[in-house]
């Protein structure tokens, strides 16, 4: 299947790497903008809705990374209010970058819909929460980006059909190839699943993306070349910071190189405009053997 290449759109997934500090979130936005990405994305959870009482009260599975006495307290420490997310959105508009966030359940979905960002992400963990998907489909007009980690092919089809029932998949839905792990070894990234998504959905959804949890930047260009226009990578200022996502995140130097390489790949993905290019003609005249 022939691929039409659009300029890559790169998302810096800040998530909770701000460590619950609003000023750090602003700093990460500035760094993401300097790196040249199009979108910076956070995460939003209403933890007492998302977690059972037992889960909320349990200790963090890795106490060294916890910001609270319980897992619930840890998660609450890392949350920003709707007002703070609106301030982040305004700051993004000020510096010229697109704000987004992932939503994990119905309460956070409604809160983020109320500030009307350009796009909202649905993580792999909750792409089967149809009460939340209904809010995003019926009460929101922006793009809905959905990761497909730990999701069967039948489940992906159900999600696409859910948006197709109101004729919104083609205009609003972006689905991402993703393997859910932190970090993911290269043999489990399974980039060729991008082919599977394209073969089935390229004419049914707005676009295809790739959400990578691997280390380094060696394979993101391959994902783009296979047809994933949207490339999402976790982003932090310092991979040694406290928290579970930092180790699988890119620091500014890595993100800048990723943006550079993806844009170079985009520029190179073309056919020759003539059999002998102008740049070649000079060398041909000088070097080509004549019969």
XYZ file of N, CA and C in Angstrom:
873
model
N 0.845 -1.192 0.000
C 0.000 0.000 0.000
C 0.888 1.253 0.000
N 0.667 2.104 -0.991
C 1.481 3.307 -1.100
C 1.195 4.260 0.061
N 2.259 4.847 0.605
C 2.133 5.765 1.730
C 2.333 7.193 1.245
N 1.426 8.071 1.615
C 1.613 9.500 1.396
C 2.180 10.088 2.679
N 3.390 10.627 2.611
C 4.059 11.104 3.822
C 3.735 12.570 4.094
N 3.155 12.810 5.246
C 2.993 14.160 5.754
C 4.107 14.439 6.754
N 4.361 15.697 7.009
C 5.405 16.062 7.954
C 5.135 15.378 9.300
N 6.153 14.764 9.919
C 5.923 14.086 11.197
C 5.473 15.050 12.277
N 4.569 14.574 13.122
C 4.073 15.352 14.253
C 4.552 14.653 15.519
N 5.330 15.363 16.298
C 6.025 14.746 17.423
C 5.436 15.253 18.738
N 5.086 14.309 19.605
C 4.495 14.621 20.901
C 5.510 14.331 22.000
N 5.783 15.339 22.829
C 6.591 15.147 24.032
C 5.640 14.780 25.165
N 5.679 13.529 25.570
C 4.814 13.036 26.646
C 5.462 13.366 27.988
N 5.088 14.527 28.535
C 5.595 14.929 29.855
C 4.955 14.079 30.936
N 3.668 13.747 30.745
C 2.980 12.898 31.695
C 3.033 13.466 33.100
N 3.580 12.677 34.015
C 3.758 13.106 35.407
C 5.222 13.366 35.729
N 6.026 13.544 34.704
C 7.460 13.777 34.930
C 7.744 15.149 35.534
N 6.726 15.962 35.732
C 6.884 17.250 36.419
C 6.996 17.077 37.929
N 6.762 15.831 38.413
C 6.885 15.505 39.836
C 5.903 16.283 40.716
N 4.786 16.672 40.138
C 3.769 17.391 40.897
C 4.062 18.862 41.099
N 5.066 19.393 40.424
C 5.484 20.778 40.599
C 5.102 21.578 39.354
N 4.259 22.598 39.511
C 3.760 23.358 38.374
C 4.881 24.099 37.653
N 5.829 24.658 38.395
C 6.943 25.374 37.769
C 7.804 24.427 36.948
N 7.964 23.194 37.422
C 8.712 22.198 36.648
C 7.960 21.858 35.374
N 6.631 21.812 35.449
C 5.829 21.562 34.247
C 6.051 22.662 33.208
N 6.085 23.914 33.653
C 6.340 25.027 32.737
C 7.739 24.928 32.136
N 8.707 24.548 32.969
C 10.079 24.383 32.466
C 10.134 23.300 31.394
N 9.434 22.198 31.621
C 9.418 21.112 30.645
C 8.724 21.540 29.354
N 7.706 22.385 29.461
C 7.068 22.920 28.263
C 8.044 23.770 27.456
N 8.793 24.610 28.134
C 9.787 25.433 27.444
C 10.833 24.566 26.761
N 11.288 23.539 27.449
C 12.300 22.647 26.874
C 11.737 21.899 25.665
N 10.484 21.435 25.773
C 9.859 20.732 24.656
C 9.743 21.636 23.439
N 9.340 22.879 23.682
C 9.247 23.844 22.592
C 10.616 24.060 21.946
N 11.657 24.219 22.755
C 13.009 24.411 22.233
C 13.469 23.216 21.400
N 12.982 22.022 21.748
C 13.362 20.813 21.012
C 12.664 20.713 19.661
N 11.595 21.494 19.472
C 10.942 21.539 18.172
C 9.742 20.638 17.996
N 9.160 20.146 19.092
C 7.997 19.285 18.950
C 6.731 20.110 18.705
N 5.710 19.438 18.196
C 4.438 20.113 17.933
C 3.537 20.134 19.160
N 3.602 19.063 19.968
C 2.640 18.868 21.048
C 3.367 18.482 22.329
N 2.901 19.008 23.457
C 3.348 18.548 24.777
C 2.130 18.001 25.500
N 2.282 16.830 26.110
C 1.129 16.138 26.668
C 1.368 15.780 28.134
N 0.306 15.936 28.922
C 0.329 15.589 30.343
C -0.576 14.381 30.577
N -0.871 14.086 31.836
C -1.817 13.032 32.188
C -2.767 13.553 33.254
N -4.015 13.105 33.183
C -5.035 13.559 34.119
C -5.836 12.363 34.625
N -5.872 12.222 35.941
C -6.635 11.138 36.566
C -7.478 11.701 37.707
N -8.697 11.196 37.850
C -9.462 11.403 39.073
C -9.326 10.090 39.845
N -8.383 10.094 40.783
C -7.906 8.834 41.341
C -8.943 8.092 42.164
N -9.845 8.802 42.825
C -10.865 8.117 43.617
C -11.944 7.497 42.743
N -12.006 7.917 41.484
C -12.867 7.250 40.510
C -12.143 6.084 39.868
N -10.887 6.299 39.551
C -10.107 5.308 38.812
C -9.728 4.111 39.673
N -9.367 4.360 40.929
C -8.850 3.306 41.800
C -9.921 2.793 42.752
N -9.849 1.504 43.051
C -10.686 0.975 44.118
C -10.146 1.483 45.459
N -10.951 1.364 46.502
C -10.499 1.791 47.826
C -9.257 1.013 48.254
N -9.240 -0.261 47.890
C -8.079 -1.093 48.225
C -6.836 -0.613 47.486
N -6.967 -0.323 46.205
C -5.831 0.173 45.425
C -5.360 1.527 45.934
N -6.312 2.389 46.261
C -5.985 3.737 46.740
C -5.191 3.674 48.039
N -5.542 2.734 48.917
C -4.940 2.655 50.248
C -3.691 1.787 50.293
N -3.400 1.093 49.214
C -2.242 0.196 49.195
C -0.958 1.005 49.087
N 0.163 0.451 49.553
C 1.448 1.136 49.375
C 1.867 1.129 47.905
N 2.671 2.092 47.528
C 3.224 2.117 46.174
C 4.061 0.860 45.963
N 3.951 0.204 44.804
C 4.719 -1.024 44.572
C 6.230 -0.811 44.577
N 6.649 0.441 44.316
C 8.075 0.776 44.380
C 8.224 1.994 45.282
N 8.366 1.784 46.596
C 8.363 2.901 47.549
C 9.377 3.995 47.234
N 10.485 3.658 46.599
C 11.507 4.661 46.298
C 10.991 5.720 45.335
N 9.968 5.374 44.542
C 9.403 6.314 43.569
C 8.123 6.979 44.054
N 7.724 6.720 45.290
C 6.431 7.193 45.768
C 6.511 8.606 46.332
N 5.457 9.383 46.074
C 5.319 10.736 46.618
C 4.254 10.789 47.713
N 3.882 9.624 48.251
C 2.894 9.585 49.323
C 2.982 8.289 50.092
N 2.263 8.244 51.224
C 2.270 7.050 52.061
C 1.556 5.878 51.395
N 0.546 6.177 50.571
C -0.187 5.143 49.843
C -0.105 5.432 48.351
N -0.532 4.454 47.550
C -0.512 4.672 46.115
C -1.467 5.808 45.730
N -2.609 5.876 46.412
C -3.559 6.958 46.138
C -2.976 8.322 46.448
N -2.321 8.442 47.592
C -1.690 9.715 47.951
C -0.583 10.069 46.962
N 0.155 9.062 46.539
C 1.198 9.272 45.527
C 0.593 9.851 44.247
N -0.500 9.250 43.789
C -1.118 9.713 42.550
C -1.704 11.112 42.716
N -2.308 11.390 43.858
C -2.878 12.718 44.102
C -1.805 13.800 44.088
N -0.630 13.473 44.608
C 0.467 14.433 44.651
C 0.869 14.871 43.242
N 0.714 13.961 42.281
C 1.165 14.228 40.915
C 0.085 14.870 40.040
N -1.122 15.067 40.586
C -2.212 15.626 39.794
C -2.224 17.149 39.821
N -2.599 17.726 38.688
C -2.909 19.145 38.603
C -4.428 19.312 38.530
N -4.926 20.437 39.030
C -6.354 20.731 38.966
C -6.735 21.123 37.536
N -8.050 21.156 37.289
C -8.531 21.603 35.981
C -8.054 23.019 35.695
N -8.058 23.867 36.713
C -7.595 25.249 36.546
C -6.115 25.279 36.158
N -5.323 24.418 36.772
C -3.899 24.369 36.428
C -3.698 23.855 35.005
N -4.494 22.868 34.601
C -4.398 22.388 33.217
C -4.780 23.493 32.239
N -5.749 24.288 32.598
C -6.122 25.408 31.740
C -4.987 26.424 31.648
N -4.285 26.635 32.763
C -3.133 27.527 32.747
C -2.013 26.949 31.871
N -1.819 25.640 31.946
C -0.819 24.999 31.085
C -1.199 25.169 29.612
N -2.475 25.014 29.311
C -2.954 25.191 27.940
C -2.688 26.618 27.468
N -2.995 27.602 28.309
C -2.754 28.998 27.945
C -1.262 29.264 27.747
N -0.443 28.654 28.591
C 1.001 28.862 28.463
C 1.512 28.245 27.156
N 0.979 27.080 26.802
C 1.349 26.465 25.527
C 0.999 27.385 24.359
N -0.182 27.965 24.413
C -0.594 28.883 23.354
C 0.338 30.088 23.290
N 0.794 30.538 24.439
C 1.693 31.691 24.495
C 3.037 31.397 23.843
N 3.579 30.195 24.066
C 4.917 29.881 23.541
C 4.857 29.174 22.187
N 3.654 28.859 21.706
C 3.524 28.286 20.374
C 3.702 26.784 20.297
N 3.079 26.076 21.221
C 3.090 24.617 21.207
C 1.683 24.160 21.558
N 1.283 22.984 21.094
C -0.062 22.478 21.346
C -0.093 21.751 22.688
N -1.067 22.103 23.511
C -1.277 21.422 24.798
C -2.172 20.205 24.593
N -1.864 19.138 25.315
C -2.774 18.009 25.382
C -2.574 17.275 26.702
N -3.472 16.357 26.977
C -3.318 15.484 28.138
C -4.029 14.174 27.858
N -3.582 13.122 28.534
C -4.311 11.863 28.545
C -5.348 11.909 29.654
N -6.507 11.307 29.401
C -7.537 11.193 30.435
C -7.784 9.712 30.704
N -8.062 9.392 31.967
C -8.094 7.998 32.387
C -9.481 7.501 32.769
N -10.441 8.385 32.968
C -11.798 7.979 33.336
C -12.749 9.144 33.060
N -14.019 8.953 33.396
C -15.039 9.898 32.986
C -14.899 11.277 33.620
N -14.525 11.337 34.892
C -14.452 12.628 35.568
C -13.357 13.492 34.938
N -12.177 12.920 34.774
C -11.097 13.708 34.169
C -11.413 14.041 32.716
N -12.102 13.142 32.011
C -12.487 13.428 30.623
C -13.386 14.661 30.556
N -14.388 14.717 31.423
C -15.289 15.870 31.429
C -14.549 17.153 31.804
N -13.640 17.058 32.768
C -12.890 18.237 33.186
C -12.036 18.780 32.051
N -11.350 17.889 31.340
C -10.472 18.344 30.260
C -11.285 18.796 29.051
N -12.387 18.132 28.762
C -13.269 18.598 27.682
C -13.704 20.037 27.940
N -13.881 20.391 29.205
C -14.364 21.733 29.549
C -13.376 22.826 29.167
N -12.079 22.494 29.040
C -11.093 23.504 28.633
C -10.786 23.423 27.138
N -11.373 22.425 26.467
C -11.387 22.324 25.004
C -9.995 22.367 24.364
N -9.130 21.411 24.686
C -7.834 21.360 23.987
C -8.007 20.876 22.554
N -6.963 21.019 21.770
C -7.012 20.605 20.368
C -7.111 19.096 20.233
N -6.467 18.376 21.135
C -6.515 16.918 21.096
C -6.452 16.359 22.511
N -7.079 15.199 22.688
C -7.077 14.484 23.957
C -6.640 13.050 23.679
N -5.793 12.512 24.538
C -5.265 11.153 24.356
C -5.977 10.187 25.305
N -6.204 8.983 24.805
C -6.727 7.879 25.611
C -5.619 6.840 25.743
N -5.152 6.570 26.965
C -4.080 5.581 27.138
C -4.561 4.169 26.826
N -3.606 3.295 26.553
C -3.941 1.896 26.290
C -4.734 1.280 27.428
N -4.421 1.687 28.655
C -5.023 1.065 29.834
C -6.524 1.256 29.911
N -7.053 2.286 29.272
C -8.490 2.559 29.424
C -9.183 2.804 28.091
N -8.651 2.219 26.999
C -9.317 2.406 25.707
C -10.574 1.557 25.566
N -10.884 0.765 26.605
C -12.136 0.000 26.622
C -13.154 0.591 27.594
N -12.896 1.803 28.094
C -13.840 2.504 28.959
C -14.804 3.286 28.068
N -15.902 2.641 27.690
C -16.790 3.237 26.695
C -17.622 4.384 27.260
N -17.786 4.433 28.558
C -18.452 5.611 29.144
C -17.579 6.840 28.948
N -16.272 6.662 29.086
C -15.355 7.776 28.840
C -15.270 8.087 27.346
N -15.181 7.052 26.524
C -15.100 7.276 25.081
C -16.344 7.985 24.561
N -17.483 7.695 25.169
C -18.716 8.366 24.752
C -18.646 9.863 25.034
N -18.066 10.240 26.154
C -17.883 11.664 26.468
C -17.002 12.316 25.412
N -15.901 11.649 25.074
C -14.970 12.217 24.092
C -15.588 12.254 22.697
N -16.432 11.301 22.404
C -17.077 11.277 21.087
C -18.205 12.291 20.972
N -19.031 12.391 22.025
C -20.282 13.132 21.919
C -20.260 14.523 22.546
N -19.293 14.796 23.422
C -19.269 16.076 24.124
C -18.022 16.902 23.808
N -17.259 16.467 22.809
C -15.976 17.095 22.500
C -15.804 17.074 20.995
N -15.160 18.087 20.444
C -15.060 18.185 18.987
C -13.636 18.052 18.462
N -12.629 17.989 19.360
C -11.246 17.883 18.904
C -10.865 16.468 18.531
N -9.592 16.295 18.238
C -9.089 14.976 17.881
C -9.012 14.077 19.113
N -9.317 12.792 18.904
C -9.184 11.781 19.950
C -8.090 10.814 19.517
N -7.018 10.760 20.292
C -5.871 9.893 19.997
C -5.919 8.702 20.946
N -5.847 7.493 20.405
C -6.025 6.290 21.216
C -4.865 5.327 20.996
N -4.184 4.953 22.085
C -3.133 3.945 22.028
C -3.734 2.552 22.097
N -3.048 1.595 21.461
C -3.588 0.240 21.350
C -2.676 -0.794 22.006
N -1.875 -0.382 22.996
C -1.098 -1.364 23.742
C -2.014 -2.287 24.523
N -1.573 -3.498 24.778
C -2.325 -4.531 25.516
C -3.795 -4.591 25.086
N -4.005 -4.479 23.761
C -5.346 -4.439 23.188
C -5.412 -5.418 22.018
N -6.451 -6.259 21.973
C -6.575 -7.213 20.878
C -7.043 -6.509 19.607
N -6.859 -7.170 18.487
C -7.312 -6.596 17.213
C -8.825 -6.414 17.196
N -9.549 -7.346 17.808
C -11.008 -7.198 17.875
C -11.387 -5.983 18.719
N -10.648 -5.744 19.791
C -10.936 -4.587 20.643
C -10.648 -3.279 19.921
N -9.580 -3.248 19.117
C -9.293 -2.054 18.316
C -10.440 -1.810 17.342
N -10.900 -2.866 16.704
C -12.006 -2.738 15.762
C -13.259 -2.188 16.446
N -13.531 -2.634 17.656
C -14.703 -2.151 18.389
C -14.607 -0.651 18.660
N -13.393 -0.189 19.009
C -13.207 1.240 19.275
C -13.456 2.051 18.006
N -12.879 1.609 16.893
C -13.062 2.339 15.634
C -14.541 2.358 15.243
N -15.205 1.208 15.373
C -16.628 1.154 15.036
C -17.455 2.066 15.944
N -17.050 2.195 17.193
C -17.765 3.059 18.134
C -17.778 4.499 17.633
N -16.662 4.956 17.062
C -16.620 6.311 16.504
C -17.279 6.365 15.124
N -17.262 5.251 14.420
C -17.889 5.217 13.102
C -19.416 5.290 13.189
N -19.989 4.863 14.310
C -21.446 4.889 14.419
C -22.011 6.296 14.327
N -21.182 7.296 14.636
C -21.608 8.698 14.508
C -20.789 9.419 13.430
N -20.167 8.614 12.554
C -19.407 9.150 11.414
C -18.297 10.105 11.852
N -17.593 9.754 12.939
C -16.542 10.629 13.449
C -15.136 10.039 13.382
N -14.998 8.773 13.025
C -13.677 8.144 13.037
C -12.743 8.780 12.008
N -13.233 8.966 10.797
C -12.380 9.476 9.720
C -11.920 10.905 9.973
N -12.739 11.689 10.630
C -12.389 13.086 10.829
C -11.682 13.399 12.122
N -11.735 12.472 13.122
C -11.267 12.843 14.461
C -10.376 11.821 15.132
N -10.343 10.588 14.665
C -9.706 9.499 15.417
C -8.306 9.199 14.883
N -7.331 9.170 15.799
C -5.959 8.766 15.474
C -5.630 7.579 16.362
N -5.216 6.458 15.766
C -4.888 5.268 16.549
C -3.390 4.988 16.467
N -2.846 4.567 17.599
C -1.397 4.422 17.762
C -0.988 2.972 17.966
N 0.009 2.534 17.214
C 0.685 1.299 17.567
C 1.456 1.527 18.861
N 1.371 0.582 19.792
C 2.023 0.758 21.088
C 2.209 -0.600 21.748
N 3.342 -0.779 22.404
C 3.536 -1.907 23.308
C 3.660 -1.344 24.710
N 2.829 -1.845 25.611
C 2.782 -1.311 26.974
C 3.856 -1.961 27.834
N 4.911 -1.224 28.093
C 6.009 -1.665 28.943
C 6.932 -0.489 29.183
N 7.729 -0.527 30.250
C 8.552 0.638 30.623
C 9.892 0.173 31.177
N 10.940 0.165 30.385
C 10.964 0.359 28.926
C 10.661 -0.938 28.194
N 10.454 -0.828 26.876
C 10.146 -1.983 26.030
C 11.401 -2.387 25.263
N 11.841 -3.649 25.368
C 12.979 -4.097 24.553
C 12.596 -4.067 23.079
N 13.588 -3.890 22.224
C 13.304 -3.699 20.799
C 12.510 -4.855 20.194
N 12.771 -6.094 20.644
C 12.078 -7.233 20.028
C 10.594 -7.259 20.372
N 10.170 -6.447 21.360
C 8.753 -6.372 21.707
C 8.072 -5.107 21.175
N 8.819 -4.251 20.487
C 8.197 -3.038 19.938
C 7.223 -3.381 18.808
N 7.605 -4.360 17.981
C 6.689 -4.885 16.939
C 6.218 -3.782 15.990
N 7.160 -3.104 15.376
C 6.829 -1.985 14.492
C 5.956 -2.381 13.313
N 6.053 -3.630 12.865
C 5.281 -4.012 11.685
C 3.780 -4.037 11.951
N 3.383 -3.915 13.225
C 1.959 -3.765 13.513
C 1.414 -2.450 12.944
N 2.319 -1.500 12.669
C 1.889 -0.279 11.987
C 1.307 -0.632 10.617
N 1.927 -1.616 9.933
C 1.374 -2.078 8.659
C -0.043 -2.620 8.837
N -0.233 -3.374 9.916
C -1.551 -3.950 10.182
C -2.594 -2.854 10.381
N -2.249 -1.837 11.163
C -3.180 -0.734 11.392
C -3.475 0.006 10.094
N -2.442 0.244 9.291
C -2.650 0.958 8.035
C -3.517 0.153 7.078
N -3.246 -1.136 6.964
C -4.005 -1.964 6.026
C -5.497 -1.959 6.346
N -5.819 -1.921 7.638
C -7.224 -2.021 8.040
C -7.901 -0.674 8.224
N -7.110 0.361 8.621
C -7.764 1.593 9.074
C -7.344 2.868 8.352
N -6.411 2.799 7.417
C -5.926 4.044 6.826
C -7.039 4.843 6.156
N -8.075 4.170 5.674
C -9.193 4.872 5.043
C -10.381 5.057 5.988
N -10.208 4.637 7.251
C -11.332 4.697 8.197
C -11.087 5.656 9.360
N -9.814 5.988 9.628
C -9.486 6.923 10.700
C -8.714 8.096 10.113
N -8.513 9.119 10.916
C -7.844 10.321 10.412
C -6.358 10.098 10.190
N -5.724 9.322 11.083
C -4.277 9.114 10.939
C -3.833 7.971 11.833
N -2.574 7.572 11.635
C -1.945 6.497 12.402
C -0.755 7.080 13.159
N -0.540 6.613 14.396
C 0.582 7.078 15.202
C 1.377 5.931 15.793
N 2.457 6.298 16.461
C 3.313 5.333 17.158
C 3.686 5.924 18.512
N 3.364 5.211 19.570
C 3.729 5.623 20.920
C 4.828 4.691 21.411
N 6.051 5.215 21.511
C 7.202 4.375 21.818
C 7.638 4.477 23.262
N 7.870 3.321 23.877
C 8.379 3.250 25.245
C 9.756 2.592 25.285
N 10.433 2.592 24.153
C 11.745 1.966 24.047
C 12.825 2.959 24.467
N 14.053 2.496 24.465
C 15.192 3.354 24.780
C 15.828 3.870 23.495
N 16.328 5.102 23.556
C 17.024 5.661 22.404
C 16.084 6.122 21.311
N 16.666 6.487 20.157
C 15.879 7.039 19.043
C 16.168 6.312 17.735
N 16.679 5.093 17.817
C 17.110 4.396 16.609
C 15.948 3.959 15.731
N 14.777 3.691 16.310
C 13.721 3.051 15.522
C 12.532 3.951 15.219
N 12.508 5.162 15.750
C 11.362 6.036 15.502
C 11.248 6.417 14.028
N 12.379 6.566 13.353
C 12.345 6.860 11.921
C 11.716 5.715 11.141
N 11.958 4.488 11.592
C 11.344 3.333 10.935
C 9.831 3.371 11.114
N 9.384 3.742 12.320
C 7.941 3.850 12.559
C 7.320 4.878 11.624
N 7.982 6.005 11.467
C 7.478 7.046 10.575
C 7.473 6.572 9.125
N 8.544 5.907 8.713
C 8.640 5.436 7.333
C 7.573 4.389 7.028
N 7.188 3.617 8.041
C 6.128 2.627 7.860
C 4.746 3.262 7.776
N 4.646 4.545 8.147
C 3.371 5.229 7.966
C 2.748 5.816 9.211
N 3.493 5.873 10.323
C 2.978 6.512 11.538
C 3.340 7.993 11.500
N 2.357 8.842 11.244
C 2.620 10.281 11.149
C 2.913 10.872 12.519
N 2.188 10.422 13.540
C 2.352 10.933 14.900
C 3.340 10.056 15.659
N 4.361 10.673 16.224
C 5.368 9.960 17.010
C 5.351 10.526 18.423
N 5.040 9.687 19.393
C 4.956 10.124 20.787
C 6.057 9.461 21.613
N 6.805 10.286 22.354
C 7.850 9.762 23.235
C 7.783 10.453 24.594
N 8.021 9.688 25.646
C 8.092 10.268 26.989
C 9.282 11.227 27.073
N 9.096 12.294 27.843
C 10.087 13.365 27.890
C 10.308 13.830 29.320
N 11.577 14.021 29.685
C 11.934 14.528 31.007
C 13.177 15.393 30.893
N 13.435 16.153 31.915
C 14.676 16.929 31.947
C 15.844 16.076 32.404
N 15.568 15.101 33.269
C 16.642 14.316 33.880
C 16.130 12.907 34.133
N 16.711 11.908 33.450
C 16.237 10.537 33.565
C 16.508 9.930 34.940
N 17.314 10.589 35.752
C 17.592 10.070 37.099
C 16.616 10.607 38.140
N 15.692 11.476 37.736
C 14.723 12.014 38.693
C 13.863 10.900 39.278
N 13.285 11.184 40.433
C 12.395 10.243 41.111
C 11.102 10.071 40.330
N 10.719 8.821 40.105
C 9.501 8.537 39.360
C 9.691 7.348 38.445
N 8.587 6.725 38.046
C 8.676 5.479 37.276
C 8.889 5.685 35.784
N 8.512 6.847 35.233
C 8.569 7.040 33.778
C 9.883 7.639 33.283
N 10.681 8.214 34.185
C 11.875 8.935 33.738
C 12.855 8.033 32.980
N 13.014 6.798 33.453
C 14.002 5.907 32.849
C 13.684 5.586 31.398
N 12.398 5.613 31.032
C 11.984 5.323 29.656
C 11.718 6.595 28.865
N 12.220 7.732 29.356
C 11.972 9.028 28.716
C 13.224 9.534 28.016
N 13.011 10.439 27.064
C 14.123 11.137 26.425
C 14.412 12.425 27.180
N 15.684 12.752 27.304
C 16.080 14.059 27.817
C 16.128 15.040 26.646
N 16.296 16.348 26.912
C 16.260 17.323 25.814
C 17.196 17.019 24.655
N 18.404 16.584 24.932
C 19.345 16.303 23.838
C 18.804 15.196 22.937
N 18.225 14.166 23.540
C 17.671 13.073 22.751
C 16.447 13.497 21.971
N 15.590 14.309 22.583
C 14.382 14.760 21.888
C 14.736 15.664 20.713
N 15.720 16.540 20.894
C 16.160 17.408 19.782
C 16.658 16.570 18.613
N 17.439 15.534 18.913
C 17.952 14.663 17.842
C 16.826 13.899 17.174
N 15.833 13.475 17.955
C 14.689 12.778 17.386
C 13.952 13.675 16.398
N 13.685 14.925 16.798
C 13.007 15.874 15.918
C 13.837 16.110 14.663
N 15.133 16.321 14.852
C 16.036 16.536 13.715
C 15.985 15.373 12.740
N 16.097 14.159 13.262
C 16.161 12.976 12.399
C 14.842 12.700 11.701
N 13.727 12.891 12.400
C 12.432 12.660 11.761
C 12.179 13.671 10.648
N 12.546 14.918 10.874
C 12.364 15.927 9.829
C 13.285 15.670 8.642
N 14.499 15.186 8.908
C 15.404 14.837 7.814
C 14.851 13.659 7.015
N 14.278 12.691 7.712
C 13.687 11.548 7.030
C 12.517 11.987 6.154
N 11.672 12.873 6.692
C 10.552 13.401 5.919
C 11.045 14.070 4.636
N 12.097 14.870 4.755
C 12.624 15.583 3.592
C 13.186 14.627 2.546
N 13.673 13.479 2.990
C 14.332 12.541 2.077
C 13.362 11.572 1.402
N 12.148 11.453 1.906
C 11.211 10.461 1.383
C 10.498 11.002 0.142
N 11.204 10.906 -0.978
C 10.649 11.386 -2.248
C 11.256 10.577 -3.378
N 10.673 10.723 -4.549
C 11.245 10.144 -5.767
C 12.021 11.230 -6.505
N 12.909 10.817 -7.365
C 13.648 11.783 -8.176
C 12.700 12.532 -9.104
N 12.905 13.839 -9.195
C 12.088 14.656 -10.088
C 12.515 14.505 -11.543
N 13.723 14.031 -11.731
C 14.235 13.742 -13.070
C 15.233 12.599 -12.955
N 15.522 11.930 -14.052
C 16.440 10.798 -13.985
C 17.813 11.225 -13.483
N 18.246 12.390 -13.897
C 19.510 12.952 -13.420
C 19.187 14.258 -12.704
N 19.421 14.294 -11.416
C 19.160 15.518 -10.661
C 20.206 16.586 -10.982
N 19.830 17.829 -10.741
C 20.758 18.930 -10.982
C 22.055 18.746 -10.201
N 21.937 18.270 -8.957
C 23.137 18.079 -8.147
C 24.039 16.988 -8.726
N 23.410 16.033 -9.456
C 24.176 14.945 -10.065
C 24.808 15.354 -11.392
N 24.186 16.311 -12.078
C 24.644 16.643 -13.417
C 26.090 17.141 -13.407
N 26.406 17.937 -12.391
C 27.781 18.442 -12.273
C 28.760 17.277 -12.152
N 28.402 16.303 -11.307
C 29.289 15.150 -11.126
C 29.300 14.259 -12.366
N 28.151 14.155 -13.011
C 28.088 13.353 -14.228
C 29.000 13.915 -15.307
N 28.939 15.258 -15.469
C 29.782 15.890 -16.477
C 31.269 15.696 -16.170
N 31.583 15.629 -14.873
C 32.984 15.537 -14.495
C 33.487 14.094 -14.418
N 32.626 13.181 -13.988
C 33.101 11.854 -13.603
C 32.583 10.711 -14.458
N 31.441 10.894 -15.105
C 30.833 9.752 -15.801
C 31.660 9.359 -17.014
N 31.939 8.077 -17.132
C 32.679 7.599 -18.297
C 31.841 7.786 -19.549
N 32.464 8.270 -20.595
C 31.763 8.463 -21.870
C 32.190 7.367 -22.840
N 31.204 6.851 -23.552
C 31.508 5.797 -24.528
C 32.183 6.388 -25.768
